[in-house]
Coordinates of C-alpha atoms in Angstrom, one line a residue:
Chain A
M1463 CA 50.4 -78.5 -32.5
G1464 CA 47.1 -79.4 -34.1
P1465 CA 45.6 -82.9 -34.3
L1466 CA 47.1 -83.5 -37.8
G1467 CA 50.6 -82.6 -36.5
L1468 CA 50.1 -84.9 -33.5
I1469 CA 49.1 -87.9 -35.8
L1470 CA 52.1 -87.2 -38.1
A1471 CA 54.4 -87.0 -35.2
G1472 CA 53.0 -90.3 -34.0
V1473 CA 53.7 -91.9 -37.4
A1474 CA 57.3 -90.6 -37.3
L1475 CA 57.9 -91.9 -33.8
N1476 CA 56.3 -95.2 -34.6
S1477 CA 58.7 -95.7 -37.4
L1478 CA 61.7 -94.7 -35.3
F1479 CA 60.9 -97.1 -32.5
G1480 CA 59.9 -99.8 -35.0
A1481 CA 63.4 -99.5 -36.4
L1482 CA 64.9 -99.8 -32.9
T1483 CA 62.8 -102.9 -32.2
M1484 CA 63.8 -104.5 -35.5
L1485 CA 67.5 -103.7 -34.7
M1486 CA 67.2 -105.5 -31.4
Q1487 CA 65.4 -108.4 -32.9
Y1488 CA 68.1 -108.7 -35.6
F1489 CA 70.8 -109.2 -33.1
A1490 CA 68.7 -111.4 -30.7
S1491 CA 68.9 -115.2 -30.2
N1492 CA 66.1 -117.4 -31.4
T1493 CA 64.6 -117.7 -27.9
Q1494 CA 64.7 -113.9 -27.4
L1495 CA 63.2 -113.4 -30.8
T1496 CA 60.2 -115.7 -29.9
A1497 CA 59.8 -113.8 -26.6
A1498 CA 59.8 -110.5 -28.5
L1499 CA 57.3 -111.7 -31.0
F1500 CA 55.0 -113.0 -28.2
W1501 CA 55.3 -109.7 -26.5
T1502 CA 53.5 -108.1 -29.4
F1503 CA 50.5 -110.4 -28.7
G1504 CA 49.4 -108.6 -25.6
D1505 CA 48.4 -111.1 -22.9
T1506 CA 47.2 -110.3 -19.3
G1507 CA 48.7 -113.6 -18.1
R1508 CA 52.2 -112.2 -18.5
A1509 CA 52.3 -110.0 -15.5
G1510 CA 52.9 -111.4 -11.9
Y1511 CA 52.2 -109.6 -8.6
R1512 CA 55.5 -107.7 -8.8
E1513 CA 54.6 -106.2 -12.1
L1514 CA 51.1 -105.5 -11.0
W1515 CA 52.3 -103.5 -8.0
I1516 CA 54.5 -101.4 -10.3
I1517 CA 51.6 -100.8 -12.7
M1518 CA 49.2 -100.0 -9.8
T1519 CA 51.6 -97.4 -8.4
V1520 CA 52.1 -95.6 -11.7
F1521 CA 48.4 -95.8 -12.4
A1522 CA 47.4 -94.4 -9.0
V1523 CA 49.8 -91.4 -9.3
S1524 CA 48.7 -90.5 -12.8
F1525 CA 45.0 -91.2 -12.2
I1526 CA 44.9 -88.9 -9.2
Y1527 CA 46.7 -86.2 -11.3
F1528 CA 44.2 -86.6 -14.1
I1529 CA 41.2 -86.4 -11.7
I1530 CA 42.5 -83.3 -9.9
N1531 CA 42.9 -81.6 -13.3
G1532 CA 39.4 -82.4 -14.6
W1533 CA 38.3 -78.8 -14.6
N1534 CA 41.5 -77.7 -16.3
Y1535 CA 40.9 -80.2 -19.1
N1536 CA 37.4 -78.9 -19.5
A1537 CA 38.8 -75.4 -19.8
L1538 CA 41.4 -76.6 -22.4
E1539 CA 38.5 -77.8 -24.6
W1540 CA 37.7 -74.2 -25.3
G1541 CA 41.2 -73.5 -26.6
D1542 CA 44.4 -72.4 -24.9
E1543 CA 43.6 -68.7 -24.7
T1544 CA 40.3 -69.3 -22.9
A1545 CA 42.0 -71.8 -20.6
A1546 CA 44.8 -69.4 -19.8
G1547 CA 42.2 -66.7 -19.1
L1548 CA 40.6 -69.0 -16.6
G1549 CA 43.8 -69.5 -14.7
V1550 CA 45.1 -72.7 -16.3
R1551 CA 48.8 -72.9 -16.8
V1552 CA 48.4 -74.4 -20.2
K1553 CA 52.0 -75.4 -21.1
R1554 CA 52.8 -77.0 -17.8
L1555 CA 49.5 -78.9 -17.7
R1556 CA 49.9 -80.2 -21.2
M1557 CA 53.5 -81.3 -20.6
R1558 CA 52.8 -83.1 -17.3
T1559 CA 49.7 -84.8 -18.7
M1560 CA 51.5 -86.1 -21.7
L1561 CA 54.4 -87.2 -19.6
L1562 CA 52.2 -89.1 -17.2
A1563 CA 50.0 -90.6 -19.9
S1564 CA 53.1 -91.8 -21.8
L1565 CA 54.7 -93.2 -18.7
L1566 CA 51.5 -95.1 -17.7
S1567 CA 51.0 -96.7 -21.2
A1568 CA 54.7 -97.4 -21.5
V1569 CA 54.8 -99.3 -18.1
V1570 CA 51.7 -101.3 -18.9
T1571 CA 52.8 -102.1 -22.4
A1572 CA 56.3 -103.2 -21.2
F1573 CA 54.8 -105.7 -18.8
I1574 CA 51.7 -106.9 -20.6
G1575 CA 52.5 -106.4 -24.3
V1576 CA 50.5 -104.6 -27.0
I1577 CA 46.7 -104.6 -26.4
G1578 CA 45.3 -102.2 -28.9
F1579 CA 42.2 -100.1 -29.2
I1580 CA 41.0 -100.1 -25.6
G1581 CA 42.5 -96.7 -25.1
L1582 CA 40.7 -95.4 -28.1
I1583 CA 37.3 -97.1 -27.7
A1584 CA 36.8 -96.5 -24.0
P1585 CA 37.1 -92.7 -23.8
H1586 CA 35.3 -92.1 -27.1
T1587 CA 32.3 -94.3 -26.0
V1588 CA 32.2 -92.7 -22.6
R1589 CA 32.4 -89.2 -24.1
L1590 CA 29.1 -89.9 -25.9
F1591 CA 27.4 -90.2 -22.5
T1592 CA 29.2 -87.6 -20.4
A1593 CA 28.7 -84.5 -22.5
G1594 CA 32.4 -83.9 -22.8
D1595 CA 33.0 -83.3 -19.0
Y1596 CA 36.4 -84.5 -18.2
R1597 CA 35.6 -84.8 -14.5
Y1598 CA 33.6 -87.8 -15.5
I1599 CA 35.4 -88.9 -18.7
T1600 CA 38.5 -89.8 -16.8
V1601 CA 36.8 -91.9 -14.2
Y1602 CA 34.3 -93.7 -16.5
S1603 CA 36.8 -94.4 -19.2
A1604 CA 39.1 -96.1 -16.7
L1605 CA 36.1 -98.2 -15.5
F1606 CA 34.8 -98.9 -19.0
G1607 CA 38.3 -99.7 -20.3
A1608 CA 38.8 -102.2 -17.5
L1609 CA 35.4 -103.7 -18.3
I1610 CA 36.3 -104.1 -22.0
L1611 CA 39.6 -105.7 -21.2
L1612 CA 38.0 -108.1 -18.8
L1613 CA 35.3 -109.0 -21.3
S1614 CA 37.9 -109.5 -24.1
D1615 CA 40.1 -111.6 -21.9
L1616 CA 37.1 -113.8 -21.0
I1617 CA 36.4 -114.3 -24.7
A1618 CA 40.1 -114.9 -25.5
R1619 CA 40.2 -117.6 -22.9
S1620 CA 37.0 -119.4 -23.7
I1621 CA 36.5 -119.0 -27.5
L1622 CA 38.9 -121.7 -28.6
S1623 CA 39.1 -123.5 -25.3
P1624 CA 41.3 -125.3 -24.2
Q1625 CA 43.5 -123.1 -26.4
V1626 CA 44.0 -119.7 -24.8
L1627 CA 44.3 -116.8 -27.1
P1628 CA 46.2 -113.6 -26.2
V1629 CA 43.7 -110.8 -25.5
G1630 CA 45.4 -108.4 -27.8
I1631 CA 44.2 -110.3 -30.8
I1632 CA 40.6 -110.1 -29.7
T1633 CA 40.6 -106.3 -28.9
S1634 CA 42.2 -105.5 -32.3
F1635 CA 39.7 -107.8 -34.1
A1636 CA 36.7 -106.2 -32.4
G1637 CA 38.2 -102.8 -31.8
A1638 CA 39.0 -101.8 -35.4
P1639 CA 35.5 -102.1 -36.8
L1640 CA 33.9 -100.7 -33.6
F1641 CA 36.2 -97.7 -33.8
L1642 CA 35.3 -97.1 -37.4
Y1643 CA 31.6 -97.3 -36.5
L1644 CA 32.0 -94.8 -33.7
L1645 CA 33.9 -92.5 -36.1
I1646 CA 31.3 -92.6 -38.8
K1647 CA 28.1 -92.8 -36.8
G1648 CA 28.8 -90.9 -33.7
N1649 CA 31.2 -88.1 -34.7
R1650 CA 29.3 -86.1 -32.1
G1651 CA 32.0 -85.2 -29.7
I1652 CA 34.8 -87.2 -31.2
Chain B
M26 CA 41.5 -48.1 -12.1
L27 CA 43.6 -50.3 -14.3
T28 CA 46.8 -48.7 -15.6
F29 CA 49.0 -49.8 -18.4
E30 CA 52.5 -48.4 -18.0
G31 CA 54.8 -48.5 -21.0
L32 CA 53.9 -51.9 -22.3
Y33 CA 56.1 -53.5 -24.9
F34 CA 55.6 -56.8 -26.6
K35 CA 57.1 -59.0 -29.3
Y36 CA 56.6 -62.7 -30.0
S37 CA 60.2 -63.8 -30.2
K38 CA 63.4 -62.1 -29.0
N39 CA 64.8 -61.9 -32.5
A40 CA 61.7 -60.3 -34.0
P41 CA 62.7 -57.1 -35.7
E42 CA 59.8 -55.0 -34.5
D43 CA 57.7 -54.8 -31.4
I44 CA 54.1 -55.6 -31.8
L45 CA 53.2 -53.3 -29.0
K46 CA 55.2 -50.2 -28.4
N47 CA 55.0 -48.1 -25.2
I48 CA 51.3 -48.7 -24.5
S49 CA 50.3 -46.4 -21.6
F50 CA 46.7 -45.6 -20.7
S51 CA 44.3 -46.2 -17.9
A52 CA 40.7 -47.5 -17.7
S53 CA 38.3 -46.6 -14.9
N54 CA 35.6 -48.5 -13.0
S55 CA 32.1 -48.5 -14.4
E56 CA 33.3 -47.5 -17.8
I57 CA 33.7 -49.2 -21.1
C58 CA 36.9 -48.5 -22.8
A59 CA 36.9 -49.2 -26.5
I60 CA 40.1 -50.3 -28.3
M61 CA 39.9 -49.5 -32.0
G62 CA 42.3 -49.7 -34.9
P63 CA 42.9 -51.5 -38.2
N64 CA 43.5 -55.2 -38.4
G65 CA 46.9 -56.3 -37.2
S66 CA 47.5 -53.1 -35.2
G67 CA 48.0 -55.1 -32.0
K68 CA 44.5 -54.7 -30.4
S69 CA 44.1 -58.4 -29.6
T70 CA 47.7 -58.7 -28.5
L71 CA 47.1 -55.9 -26.0
L72 CA 44.2 -57.7 -24.5
K73 CA 46.1 -60.9 -24.3
C74 CA 48.9 -59.1 -22.4
A75 CA 46.4 -57.7 -20.0
A76 CA 44.7 -61.1 -19.6
G77 CA 48.0 -62.8 -18.9
V78 CA 47.8 -65.2 -21.8
I79 CA 51.1 -63.8 -23.0
K80 CA 53.7 -61.9 -21.1
P81 CA 54.8 -58.4 -22.1
C82 CA 58.5 -57.9 -22.6
R83 CA 58.6 -54.6 -20.7
G84 CA 56.2 -52.4 -18.9
A85 CA 53.8 -52.8 -16.0
L86 CA 50.1 -53.4 -15.6
R87 CA 48.7 -52.0 -12.3
Y88 CA 45.3 -52.5 -10.7
H89 CA 44.9 -50.0 -7.9
G90 CA 48.7 -49.7 -7.7
E91 CA 49.3 -53.5 -7.5
C92 CA 51.4 -55.0 -10.3
L93 CA 49.6 -57.8 -12.2
I94 CA 52.3 -59.1 -14.5
S95 CA 53.9 -61.5 -12.2
N96 CA 50.6 -62.5 -10.6
Y97 CA 49.9 -66.2 -10.2
K98 CA 47.4 -67.3 -12.9
T99 CA 44.5 -68.4 -10.6
D100 CA 44.7 -65.1 -8.6
R101 CA 44.5 -63.2 -11.9
A102 CA 41.5 -65.2 -13.0
H103 CA 39.7 -64.0 -9.9
L104 CA 40.3 -60.5 -11.0
I105 CA 40.2 -60.6 -14.8
A106 CA 37.8 -62.4 -17.1
Y107 CA 39.0 -62.6 -20.7
M108 CA 36.9 -63.4 -23.7
P109 CA 39.0 -64.3 -26.7
Q110 CA 38.1 -63.5 -30.3
A111 CA 37.7 -67.0 -31.7
Q112 CA 35.7 -69.7 -29.9
T113 CA 35.9 -73.4 -30.7
P114 CA 33.0 -74.7 -28.6
P115 CA 33.2 -78.3 -27.4
A116 CA 30.1 -80.5 -27.0
C117 CA 29.2 -79.5 -23.5
T118 CA 26.0 -77.9 -22.5
V119 CA 25.6 -74.1 -22.1
F120 CA 25.1 -74.5 -18.4
D121 CA 28.4 -76.4 -18.1
A122 CA 30.1 -73.8 -20.2
V123 CA 29.0 -71.0 -17.8
L124 CA 29.9 -73.2 -14.8
L125 CA 33.4 -73.4 -16.2
G126 CA 33.7 -69.7 -15.4
R127 CA 33.5 -70.7 -11.7
K128 CA 36.7 -72.7 -12.2
P129 CA 39.0 -70.1 -10.5
H130 CA 36.7 -70.3 -7.4
I131 CA 36.3 -74.1 -7.1
S132 CA 39.0 -76.6 -6.4
Y133 CA 37.2 -79.8 -7.4
S134 CA 33.6 -80.2 -6.4
V135 CA 30.9 -77.7 -7.3
S136 CA 29.2 -76.0 -4.4
K137 CA 25.5 -75.0 -4.2
K138 CA 26.7 -71.4 -4.3
D139 CA 28.4 -71.9 -7.6
I140 CA 25.3 -73.5 -9.1
K141 CA 23.1 -70.6 -7.8
K142 CA 25.5 -68.0 -9.2
V143 CA 25.5 -69.7 -12.6
E144 CA 21.7 -69.9 -12.6
E145 CA 21.6 -66.2 -11.7
I146 CA 24.0 -65.2 -14.5
I147 CA 22.2 -67.4 -17.1
H148 CA 19.0 -65.5 -16.1
T149 CA 20.6 -62.0 -16.4
T150 CA 22.2 -62.8 -19.7
G151 CA 18.9 -64.1 -21.0
I152 CA 20.1 -67.6 -22.1
T153 CA 17.7 -69.5 -19.9
D154 CA 16.0 -71.1 -22.9
I155 CA 19.2 -72.5 -24.3
A156 CA 20.8 -73.5 -21.0
M157 CA 20.6 -77.2 -21.8
K158 CA 21.6 -76.9 -25.5
R159 CA 25.0 -78.1 -26.7
C160 CA 27.5 -75.4 -27.3
D161 CA 28.6 -76.8 -30.7
E162 CA 25.0 -76.4 -31.9
L163 CA 24.5 -72.8 -30.9
S164 CA 24.1 -69.9 -33.3
G165 CA 26.8 -67.1 -33.3
G166 CA 24.7 -64.9 -31.0
E167 CA 23.9 -67.6 -28.5
L168 CA 27.5 -68.7 -28.4
Q169 CA 28.7 -65.1 -27.8
K170 CA 26.2 -64.7 -25.0
T171 CA 27.2 -68.0 -23.4
V172 CA 30.9 -67.0 -23.5
F173 CA 30.0 -63.6 -22.0
A174 CA 28.0 -65.3 -19.3
R175 CA 31.1 -67.5 -18.5
A176 CA 33.2 -64.4 -18.2
L177 CA 30.6 -63.0 -15.7
A178 CA 30.6 -66.2 -13.7
Q179 CA 34.2 -65.6 -12.9
E180 CA 32.9 -62.6 -10.9
P181 CA 35.8 -60.5 -12.2
Q182 CA 36.5 -56.8 -11.6
I183 CA 38.0 -56.4 -15.0
L184 CA 36.4 -57.6 -18.2
L185 CA 38.5 -57.9 -21.3
L186 CA 36.4 -58.6 -24.4
D187 CA 37.9 -59.2 -27.8
E188 CA 35.3 -58.3 -30.4
P189 CA 32.2 -59.2 -28.3
T190 CA 29.9 -58.4 -31.2
N191 CA 31.7 -60.4 -33.8
H192 CA 29.4 -62.3 -36.2
L193 CA 26.3 -60.9 -34.6
D194 CA 23.3 -59.4 -36.3
F195 CA 22.1 -55.9 -35.6
K196 CA 19.7 -56.9 -32.8
N197 CA 22.2 -59.2 -31.1
Q198 CA 24.9 -56.6 -31.4
T199 CA 22.8 -54.0 -29.6
E200 CA 21.5 -56.5 -27.1
I201 CA 25.0 -57.7 -26.0
M202 CA 26.4 -54.2 -25.9
K203 CA 23.5 -53.1 -23.7
L204 CA 24.1 -56.0 -21.4
I205 CA 27.8 -55.2 -21.2
K206 CA 27.1 -51.5 -20.5
G207 CA 24.5 -52.3 -17.9
L208 CA 26.6 -54.8 -16.0
T209 CA 29.7 -52.6 -16.2
K210 CA 27.7 -49.8 -14.4
E211 CA 25.9 -52.1 -12.0
L212 CA 29.0 -54.1 -10.9
K213 CA 31.4 -51.2 -11.3
L214 CA 33.5 -53.2 -13.7
I215 CA 36.4 -52.0 -15.7
T216 CA 35.5 -53.1 -19.2
I217 CA 38.0 -53.0 -22.1
A218 CA 36.6 -54.1 -25.4
V219 CA 38.0 -54.4 -28.9
I220 CA 35.3 -53.1 -31.1
H221 CA 35.5 -52.9 -34.9
D222 CA 32.2 -51.1 -35.5
I223 CA 33.0 -47.4 -34.9
N224 CA 29.4 -46.3 -34.4
L225 CA 28.7 -49.1 -32.0
A226 CA 31.8 -48.1 -30.0
I227 CA 30.7 -44.5 -30.0
K228 CA 27.2 -45.4 -28.8
F229 CA 28.3 -47.6 -25.9
S230 CA 31.8 -46.6 -24.8
D231 CA 33.0 -44.0 -22.4
S232 CA 36.6 -43.8 -23.5
F233 CA 38.5 -44.7 -26.6
V234 CA 42.0 -46.0 -27.3
L235 CA 43.0 -45.8 -30.9
I236 CA 45.9 -48.0 -31.8
K237 CA 47.9 -47.9 -35.0
D238 CA 51.0 -50.1 -35.7
G239 CA 51.3 -51.1 -32.1
Q240 CA 51.3 -47.6 -30.7
I241 CA 48.6 -45.5 -29.1
F242 CA 47.5 -42.9 -31.6
A243 CA 44.9 -41.2 -29.6
N244 CA 43.3 -41.8 -26.2
S245 CA 40.5 -39.8 -24.6
C246 CA 36.7 -39.6 -24.3
I247 CA 34.4 -39.0 -27.3
S248 CA 36.6 -36.1 -28.3
A249 CA 39.1 -38.6 -29.8
I250 CA 36.7 -39.4 -32.5
T251 CA 37.5 -36.7 -35.0
K252 CA 37.6 -36.8 -38.8
E253 CA 41.4 -36.4 -38.8
N254 CA 41.9 -39.3 -36.3
I255 CA 39.6 -41.7 -38.1
D256 CA 41.1 -40.8 -41.5
T257 CA 44.7 -41.4 -40.4
L258 CA 43.8 -44.5 -38.3
Y259 CA 42.1 -46.4 -41.1
S260 CA 43.5 -44.6 -44.1
V261 CA 40.0 -43.7 -45.3
D262 CA 38.1 -40.6 -46.1
S263 CA 35.3 -40.3 -43.5
K264 CA 32.7 -37.8 -42.5
I265 CA 31.3 -37.3 -39.0
Y266 CA 27.7 -36.2 -38.4
E267 CA 26.3 -35.0 -35.2
I268 CA 22.8 -36.4 -34.6
D269 CA 20.8 -36.2 -31.4
G270 CA 23.9 -35.1 -29.5
G271 CA 25.9 -38.2 -30.6
K272 CA 28.4 -38.7 -33.4
I273 CA 28.0 -40.9 -36.4
V274 CA 30.9 -41.8 -38.6
M275 CA 30.3 -42.5 -42.3
I276 CA 32.6 -43.2 -45.2
N277 CA 32.7 -40.4 -47.7

């Protein structure tokens, strides 16, 4: 499946799960409805230690898998055939990677809520400095993503002090134009 | 010696016709074996089968008597280097692209030996000047040489090249074929290459496999290149001249 197919599949799935969310909201009580609405404003304050441990475990497992497969991702950049010729089991790698990536983002989103754009901005920025080498992209985008989240959270907590904003609003506000900028200016490697 | 024994292939079980039918031939060490045939005759499919990118439905592929079909992919990458037809280069440097060829030999961190090997190969293939250039900014010839260098970095015993001279100008065509020929002799490789240019194939290859409609039509040394064979293979009217002891094929 090409990039276009992937995006269209994303749109279709988005609409499907949007409908499911709406269905749940329709039959929910007022308090539940408010909670669901607040969940869409991603906020780091929502998770306690129990949630953090769960997130950490899933992160550790998938991160180690991604790092181990750095070379395989590099090979995949040259197309499936080249990768297969270099000994990569393409189908299995792609399946497991997608599964782990989906699991990781699902677990984080379930506990923290929706915090957009970090997953787009971090790897694409890092890619500009690492010459497309996935051995480094994985590590640096994890670090850089964490840094962006921390910075955004700092801004969210101080900008309208004493009112605390959810960090998801800040990242979406800053992320959308920044992403467009990266897309137009630096389409090297994106 | 690499031997194909009755290879059959089709993409799906329900496909009416096999793409490859009863492919049997063998390729020897230190020799370039040219695979020729019209578009869609199954040349690339044959290379993919040999490289392990796709699995043949029936038949065997043996290297010194050992069956390769069920071989684990990394083991196979130690033995076989495959250079596919179309390349979509990412934004990495030429050096990194060649280093990628070491992948079957490295688990995670790159050793000094790997770096040294890559430097050596970059030198032999004559791409030292562009080693730090980005792959998506290379010309067709430079890219082809880079990809060939990567195949060499695998330190294979078998080279499978799908149109190595594709998109290259006259000088680059000769250069890369000379390089392939030289290394095939020097490293005692088994080289199987899909080549479209008949005269280029005649000049550099030791044996010829002519494929039509998924079947081997003729397979031998230069004696396979006859007017009758070329005419039937490509449905053309050709003429063969003998100049300086070599053959040249022209369209009548």
